mmCIF file of C-alpha atoms in Angstrom:
data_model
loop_
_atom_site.group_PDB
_atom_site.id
_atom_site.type_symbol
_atom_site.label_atom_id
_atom_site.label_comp_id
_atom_site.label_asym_id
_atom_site.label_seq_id
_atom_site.Cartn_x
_atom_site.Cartn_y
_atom_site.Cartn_z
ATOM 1 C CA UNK A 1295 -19.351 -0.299 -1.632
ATOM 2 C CA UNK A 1296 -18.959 1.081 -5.007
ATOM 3 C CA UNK A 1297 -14.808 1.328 -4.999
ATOM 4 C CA UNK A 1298 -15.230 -3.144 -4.421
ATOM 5 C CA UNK A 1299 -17.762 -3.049 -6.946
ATOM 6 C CA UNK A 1300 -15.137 -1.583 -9.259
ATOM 7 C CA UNK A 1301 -12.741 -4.030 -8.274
ATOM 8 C CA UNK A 1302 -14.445 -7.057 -8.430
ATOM 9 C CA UNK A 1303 -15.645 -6.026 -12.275
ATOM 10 C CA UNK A 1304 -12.139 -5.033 -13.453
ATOM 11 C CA UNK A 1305 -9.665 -7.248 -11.662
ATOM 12 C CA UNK A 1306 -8.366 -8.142 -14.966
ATOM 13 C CA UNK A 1307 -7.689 -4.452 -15.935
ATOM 14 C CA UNK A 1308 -6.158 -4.347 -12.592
ATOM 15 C CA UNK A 1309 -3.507 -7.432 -13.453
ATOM 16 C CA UNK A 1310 -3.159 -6.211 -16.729
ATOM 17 C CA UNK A 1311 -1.371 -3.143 -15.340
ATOM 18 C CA UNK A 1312 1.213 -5.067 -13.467
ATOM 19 C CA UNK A 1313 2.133 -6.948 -16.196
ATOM 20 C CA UNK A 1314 2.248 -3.834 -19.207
ATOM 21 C CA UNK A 1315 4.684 -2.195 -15.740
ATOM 22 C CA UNK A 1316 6.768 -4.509 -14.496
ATOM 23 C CA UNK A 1317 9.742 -1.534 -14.229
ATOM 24 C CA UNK A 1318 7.359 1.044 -12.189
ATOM 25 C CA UNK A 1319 5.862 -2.640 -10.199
ATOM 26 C CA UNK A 1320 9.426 -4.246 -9.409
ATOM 27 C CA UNK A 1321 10.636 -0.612 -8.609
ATOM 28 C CA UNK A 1322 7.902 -0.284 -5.984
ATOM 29 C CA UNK A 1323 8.658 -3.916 -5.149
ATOM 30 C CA UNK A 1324 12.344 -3.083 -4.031
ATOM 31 C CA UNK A 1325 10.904 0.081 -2.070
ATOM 32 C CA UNK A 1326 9.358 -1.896 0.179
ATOM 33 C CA UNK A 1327 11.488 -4.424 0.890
ATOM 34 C CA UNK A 1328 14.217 -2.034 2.038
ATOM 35 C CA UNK A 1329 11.781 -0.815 5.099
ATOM 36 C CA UNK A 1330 11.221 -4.584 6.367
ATOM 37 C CA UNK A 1331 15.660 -4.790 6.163
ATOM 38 C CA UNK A 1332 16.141 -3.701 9.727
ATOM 39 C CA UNK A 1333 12.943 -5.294 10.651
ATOM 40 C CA UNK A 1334 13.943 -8.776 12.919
ATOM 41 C CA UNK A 1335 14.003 -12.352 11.546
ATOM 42 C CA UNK A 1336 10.122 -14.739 11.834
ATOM 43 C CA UNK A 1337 8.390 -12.033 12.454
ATOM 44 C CA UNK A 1338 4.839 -12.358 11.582
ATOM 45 C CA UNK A 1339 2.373 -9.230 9.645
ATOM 46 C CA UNK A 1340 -0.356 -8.800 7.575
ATOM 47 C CA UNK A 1341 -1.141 -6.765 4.352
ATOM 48 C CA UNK A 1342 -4.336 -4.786 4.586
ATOM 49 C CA UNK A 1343 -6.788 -4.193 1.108
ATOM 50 C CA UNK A 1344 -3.955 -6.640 -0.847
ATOM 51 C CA UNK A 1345 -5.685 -6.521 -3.732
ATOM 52 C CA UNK A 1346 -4.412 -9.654 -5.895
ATOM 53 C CA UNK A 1347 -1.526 -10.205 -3.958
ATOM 54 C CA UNK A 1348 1.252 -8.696 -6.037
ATOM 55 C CA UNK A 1349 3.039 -7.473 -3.235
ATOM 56 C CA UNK A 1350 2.381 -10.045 -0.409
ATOM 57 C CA UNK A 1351 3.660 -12.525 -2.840
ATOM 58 C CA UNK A 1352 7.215 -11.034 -3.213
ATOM 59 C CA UNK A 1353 7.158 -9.370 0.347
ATOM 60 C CA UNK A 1354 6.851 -13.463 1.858
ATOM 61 C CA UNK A 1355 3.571 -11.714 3.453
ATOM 62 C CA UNK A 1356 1.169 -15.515 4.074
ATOM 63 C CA UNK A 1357 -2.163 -13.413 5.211
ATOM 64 C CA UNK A 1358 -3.838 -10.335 4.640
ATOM 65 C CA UNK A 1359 -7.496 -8.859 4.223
ATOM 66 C CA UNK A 1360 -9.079 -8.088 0.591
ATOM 67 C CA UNK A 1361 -12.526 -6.994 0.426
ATOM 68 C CA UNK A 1362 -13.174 -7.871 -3.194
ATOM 69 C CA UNK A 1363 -13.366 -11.776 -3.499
ATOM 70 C CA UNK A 1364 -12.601 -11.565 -7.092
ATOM 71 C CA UNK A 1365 -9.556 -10.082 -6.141
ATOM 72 C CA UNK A 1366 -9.163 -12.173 -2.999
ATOM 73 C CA UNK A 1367 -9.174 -15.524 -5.684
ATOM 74 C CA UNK A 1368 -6.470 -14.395 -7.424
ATOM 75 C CA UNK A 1369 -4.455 -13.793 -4.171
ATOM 76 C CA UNK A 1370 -5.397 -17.317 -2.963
ATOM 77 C CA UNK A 1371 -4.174 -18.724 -5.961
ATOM 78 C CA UNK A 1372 -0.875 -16.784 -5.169
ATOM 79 C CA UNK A 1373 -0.720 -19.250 -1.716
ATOM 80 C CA UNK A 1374 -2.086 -16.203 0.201
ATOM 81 C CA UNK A 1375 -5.056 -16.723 3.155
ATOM 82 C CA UNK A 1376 -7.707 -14.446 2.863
ATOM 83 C CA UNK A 1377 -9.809 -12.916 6.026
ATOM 84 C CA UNK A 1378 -13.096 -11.219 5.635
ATOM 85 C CA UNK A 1379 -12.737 -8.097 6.742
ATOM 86 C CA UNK A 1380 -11.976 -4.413 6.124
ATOM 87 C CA UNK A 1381 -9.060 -2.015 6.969
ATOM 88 C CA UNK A 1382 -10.956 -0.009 9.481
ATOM 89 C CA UNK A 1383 -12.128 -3.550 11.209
ATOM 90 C CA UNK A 1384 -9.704 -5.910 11.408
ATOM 91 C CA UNK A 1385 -10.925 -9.389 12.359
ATOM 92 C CA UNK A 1386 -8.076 -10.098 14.253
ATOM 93 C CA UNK A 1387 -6.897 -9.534 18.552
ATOM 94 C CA UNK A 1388 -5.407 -7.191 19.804
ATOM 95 C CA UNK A 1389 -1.180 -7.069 20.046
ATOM 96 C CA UNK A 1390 -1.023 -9.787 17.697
ATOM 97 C CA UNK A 1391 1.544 -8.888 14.739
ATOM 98 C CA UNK A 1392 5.243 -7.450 14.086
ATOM 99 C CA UNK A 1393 4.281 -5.505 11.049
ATOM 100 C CA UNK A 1394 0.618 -4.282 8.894
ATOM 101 C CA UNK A 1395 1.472 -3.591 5.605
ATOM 102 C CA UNK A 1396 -0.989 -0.823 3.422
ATOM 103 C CA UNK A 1397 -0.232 -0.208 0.183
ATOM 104 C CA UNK A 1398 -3.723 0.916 -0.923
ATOM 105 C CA UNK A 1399 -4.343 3.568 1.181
ATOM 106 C CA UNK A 1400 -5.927 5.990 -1.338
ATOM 107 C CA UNK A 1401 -8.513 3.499 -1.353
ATOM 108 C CA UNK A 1402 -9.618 3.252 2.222
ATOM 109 C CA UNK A 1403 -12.831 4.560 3.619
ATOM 110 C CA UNK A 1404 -11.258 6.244 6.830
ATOM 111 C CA UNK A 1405 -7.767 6.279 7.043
ATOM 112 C CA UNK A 1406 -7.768 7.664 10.733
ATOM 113 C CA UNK A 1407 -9.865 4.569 11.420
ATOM 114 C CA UNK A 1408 -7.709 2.184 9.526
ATOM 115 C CA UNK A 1409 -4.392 3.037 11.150
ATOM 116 C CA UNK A 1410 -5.880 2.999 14.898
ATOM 117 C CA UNK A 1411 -6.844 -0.526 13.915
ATOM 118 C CA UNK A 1412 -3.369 -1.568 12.844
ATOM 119 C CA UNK A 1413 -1.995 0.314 15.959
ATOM 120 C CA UNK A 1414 -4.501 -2.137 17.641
ATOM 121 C CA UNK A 1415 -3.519 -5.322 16.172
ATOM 122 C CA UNK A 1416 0.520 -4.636 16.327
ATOM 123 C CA UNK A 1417 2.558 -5.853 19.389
ATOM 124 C CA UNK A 1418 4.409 -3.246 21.177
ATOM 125 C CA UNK A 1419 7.534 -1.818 19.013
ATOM 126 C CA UNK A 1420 5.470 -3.382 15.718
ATOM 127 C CA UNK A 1421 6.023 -1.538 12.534
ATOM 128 C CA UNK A 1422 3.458 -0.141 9.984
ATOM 129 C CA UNK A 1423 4.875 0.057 6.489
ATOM 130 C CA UNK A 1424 3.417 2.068 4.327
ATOM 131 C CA UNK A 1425 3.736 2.277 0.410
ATOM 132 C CA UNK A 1426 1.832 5.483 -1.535
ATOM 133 C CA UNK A 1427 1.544 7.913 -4.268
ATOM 134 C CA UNK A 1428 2.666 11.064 -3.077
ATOM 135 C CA UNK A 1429 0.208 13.524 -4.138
ATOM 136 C CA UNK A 1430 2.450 16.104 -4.764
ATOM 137 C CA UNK A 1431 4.289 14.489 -7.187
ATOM 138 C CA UNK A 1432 3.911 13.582 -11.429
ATOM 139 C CA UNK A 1433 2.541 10.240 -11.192
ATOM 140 C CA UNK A 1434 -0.642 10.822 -8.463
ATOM 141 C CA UNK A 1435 -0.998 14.187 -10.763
ATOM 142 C CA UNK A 1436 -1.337 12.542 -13.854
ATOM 143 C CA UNK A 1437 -4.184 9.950 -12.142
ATOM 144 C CA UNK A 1438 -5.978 12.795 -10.905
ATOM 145 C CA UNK A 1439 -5.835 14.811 -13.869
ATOM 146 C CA UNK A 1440 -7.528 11.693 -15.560
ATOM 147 C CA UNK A 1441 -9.295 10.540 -12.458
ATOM 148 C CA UNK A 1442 -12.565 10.761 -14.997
ATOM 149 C CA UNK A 1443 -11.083 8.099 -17.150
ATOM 150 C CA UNK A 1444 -10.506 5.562 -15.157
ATOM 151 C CA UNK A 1445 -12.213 2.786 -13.494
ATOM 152 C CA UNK A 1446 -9.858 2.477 -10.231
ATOM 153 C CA UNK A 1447 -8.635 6.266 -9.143
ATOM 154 C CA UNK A 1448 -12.054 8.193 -9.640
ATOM 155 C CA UNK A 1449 -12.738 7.269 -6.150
ATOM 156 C CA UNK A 1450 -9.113 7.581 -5.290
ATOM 157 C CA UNK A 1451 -7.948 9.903 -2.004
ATOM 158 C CA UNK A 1452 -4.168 10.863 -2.626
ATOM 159 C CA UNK A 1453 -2.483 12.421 0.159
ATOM 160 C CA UNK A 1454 0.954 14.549 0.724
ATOM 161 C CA UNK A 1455 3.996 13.391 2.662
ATOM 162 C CA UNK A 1456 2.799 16.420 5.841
ATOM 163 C CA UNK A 1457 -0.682 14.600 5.571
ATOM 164 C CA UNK A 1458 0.160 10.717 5.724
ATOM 165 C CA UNK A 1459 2.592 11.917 8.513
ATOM 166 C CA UNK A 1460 0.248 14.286 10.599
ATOM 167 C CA UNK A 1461 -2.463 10.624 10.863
ATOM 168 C CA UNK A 1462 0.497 8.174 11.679
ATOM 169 C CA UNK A 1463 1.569 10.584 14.678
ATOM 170 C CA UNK A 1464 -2.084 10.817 15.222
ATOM 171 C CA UNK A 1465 -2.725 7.432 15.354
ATOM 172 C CA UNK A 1466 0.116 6.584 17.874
ATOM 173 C CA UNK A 1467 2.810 5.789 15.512
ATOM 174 C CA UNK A 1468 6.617 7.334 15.840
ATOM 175 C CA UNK A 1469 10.106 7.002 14.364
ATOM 176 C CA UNK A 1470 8.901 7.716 11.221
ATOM 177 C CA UNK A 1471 11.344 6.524 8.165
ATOM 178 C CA UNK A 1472 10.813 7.232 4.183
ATOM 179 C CA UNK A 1473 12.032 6.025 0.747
ATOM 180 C CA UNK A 1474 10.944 6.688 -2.475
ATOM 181 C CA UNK A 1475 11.312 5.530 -5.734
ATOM 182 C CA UNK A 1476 9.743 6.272 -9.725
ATOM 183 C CA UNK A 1477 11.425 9.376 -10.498
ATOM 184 C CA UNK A 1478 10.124 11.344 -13.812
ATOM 185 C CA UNK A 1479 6.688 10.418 -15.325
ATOM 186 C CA UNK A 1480 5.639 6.869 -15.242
ATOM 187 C CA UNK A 1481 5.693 6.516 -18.942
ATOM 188 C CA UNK A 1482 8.999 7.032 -19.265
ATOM 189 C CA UNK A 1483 10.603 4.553 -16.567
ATOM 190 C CA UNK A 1484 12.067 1.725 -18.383
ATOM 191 C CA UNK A 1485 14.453 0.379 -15.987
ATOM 192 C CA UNK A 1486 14.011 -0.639 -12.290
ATOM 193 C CA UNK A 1487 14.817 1.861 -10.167
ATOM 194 C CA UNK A 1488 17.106 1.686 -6.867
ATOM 195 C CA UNK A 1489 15.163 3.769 -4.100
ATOM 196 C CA UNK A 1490 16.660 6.058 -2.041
ATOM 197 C CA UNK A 1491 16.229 7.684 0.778
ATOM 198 C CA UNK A 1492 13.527 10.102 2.473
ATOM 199 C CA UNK A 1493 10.678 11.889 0.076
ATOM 200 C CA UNK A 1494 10.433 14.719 -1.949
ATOM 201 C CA UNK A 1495 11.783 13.614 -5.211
ATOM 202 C CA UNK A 1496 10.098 10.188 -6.367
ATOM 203 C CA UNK A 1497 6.497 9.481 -6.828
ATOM 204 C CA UNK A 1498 6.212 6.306 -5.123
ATOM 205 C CA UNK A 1499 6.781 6.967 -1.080
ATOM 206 C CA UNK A 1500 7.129 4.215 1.455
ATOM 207 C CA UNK A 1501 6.995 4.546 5.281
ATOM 208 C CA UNK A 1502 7.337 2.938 8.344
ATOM 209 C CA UNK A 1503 6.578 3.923 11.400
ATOM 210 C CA UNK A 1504 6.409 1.922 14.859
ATOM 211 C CA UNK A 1505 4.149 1.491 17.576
ATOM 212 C CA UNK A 1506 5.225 2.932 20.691
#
C-alpha cells in the first residue's frame, strides 16, 4: 500500500513534526486524555494505525496495531507491543477490550470497515475514542490546500463532525461525546491549549462513543 510505503520512507519527517510541535502535540495529548477520565480503572484497549507511538506512550496504551514496521520500531522502542495487522482486520477475538483508540483515521482504507471491527473487538459498554482533524476547520484546510506538498496528507481522507458521526451510529456506536482543542491556525499556537467541550470551534476533535 502506497500510504505505508510513505510511512516507512519518511518516519523521520514524521518524528520530526512532533518534536518542531510539541504545543499543537501536548494540546492534542490533553484532548484525549479527558475522554478516557470517566472511563473505569484497569481497563484494557488498544490503539489502531499508532504510528510511532506518540500517543500510546502518554495515553499508558501497552498494545496497538501499526502497519509500517519502520514505524512499528520506533513504537517498540517506546515499550509498546506491536500486532500485524490492519484497522479493518484486527487480529484479535471478539469482545475482548474496554476501549480502541484511532487517531489516524484520515489514513484508513475503509473507515466503515475499520469501526465495525473495533465494534467487534470491544466488550459490551466498551468505548471508541476517537481523535481527528475536523475538516471543516483551519488546520485540515491548510493540509489540503497543500495536500500536493506533502509526503503524508496527499493520500489523506478528512472528514466533518456530521460525517465521523453519521459512521459511528452506523457502525453500532451511541452516546456520542466531543472535545476539541487547537484553536486559530497551527502556526500560531504557542502555548498548550486546555480543551473544551463539544466541536465546532477547534481544529483538533476527539470522540468517544460506546458500544451498545
Amino acid at each position: 500500500m502506497a500510504i505505508i510505503e510513505t510511512f516507512d520512507t519518511h518516519v523521520s519527517q514524521y518524528e520530526k513534526w512532533y518534536d518542531d510541535h510539541p504545543e499543537v502535540y501536548q494540546s492534542e495529548v490533553l484532548a484525549l486524555q479527558e475522554q478516557f477520565l470517566e472511563l473505569p480503572q484497569n481497563i484494557s484497549g488498544i490503539e489502531v494505525g499508532l504510528g510511532t507511538g506518540r500517543f500510546s506512550k502518554p495515553l499508558g496504551i501497552k498494545e496497538g496495531i501499526e502497519p509500517s514496521r519502520e514505524m512499528a520500531a520506533k513504537a517498540i522502542k517506546r515499550g509498546i507491543e506491536i500486532m500485524e495487522g490492519t484497522a479493518e482486520h484486527l487480529p484479535y477475538a471478539a469482545l475482548q477490550f474496554d476501549f480502541v483508540l484511532f487517531v489516524t483515521v484520515c489514513f484508513l482504507t475503509d473507515i466503515k470497515r475499520a469501526l465495525r471491527e473495533a465494534h467487534r473487538v470491544l466488550k459490551p459498554n466498551g468505548a471508541i475514542i476517537i481523535g481527528f482533524l475536523d475538516k471543516e476547520r483551519s488546520v485540515a484546510k491548510q493540509y489540503i490546500d497543500k495536500k500536493n506538498q506533502s509526503n503524508f496528507y496527499g493520500n489523506a481522507r478528512f472528514y466533518t463532525v456530521d460525517r465521523l458521526t453519521k459512521v459511528l451510529k452506523s457502525t453500532g456506536f451511541k452516546d456520542l461525546v466531543f472535545n476539541q482543542t487547537l484553536f486559530g491556525n497551527m502556526e500560531d499556537i504557542e502555548e498548550v491549549q486546555v480543551p473544551k467541550k463539544g466541536h465546532g470551534e477547534g481544529s483538533f476533535v476527539t470522540v468517544k462513543a460506546i458500544k451498545k
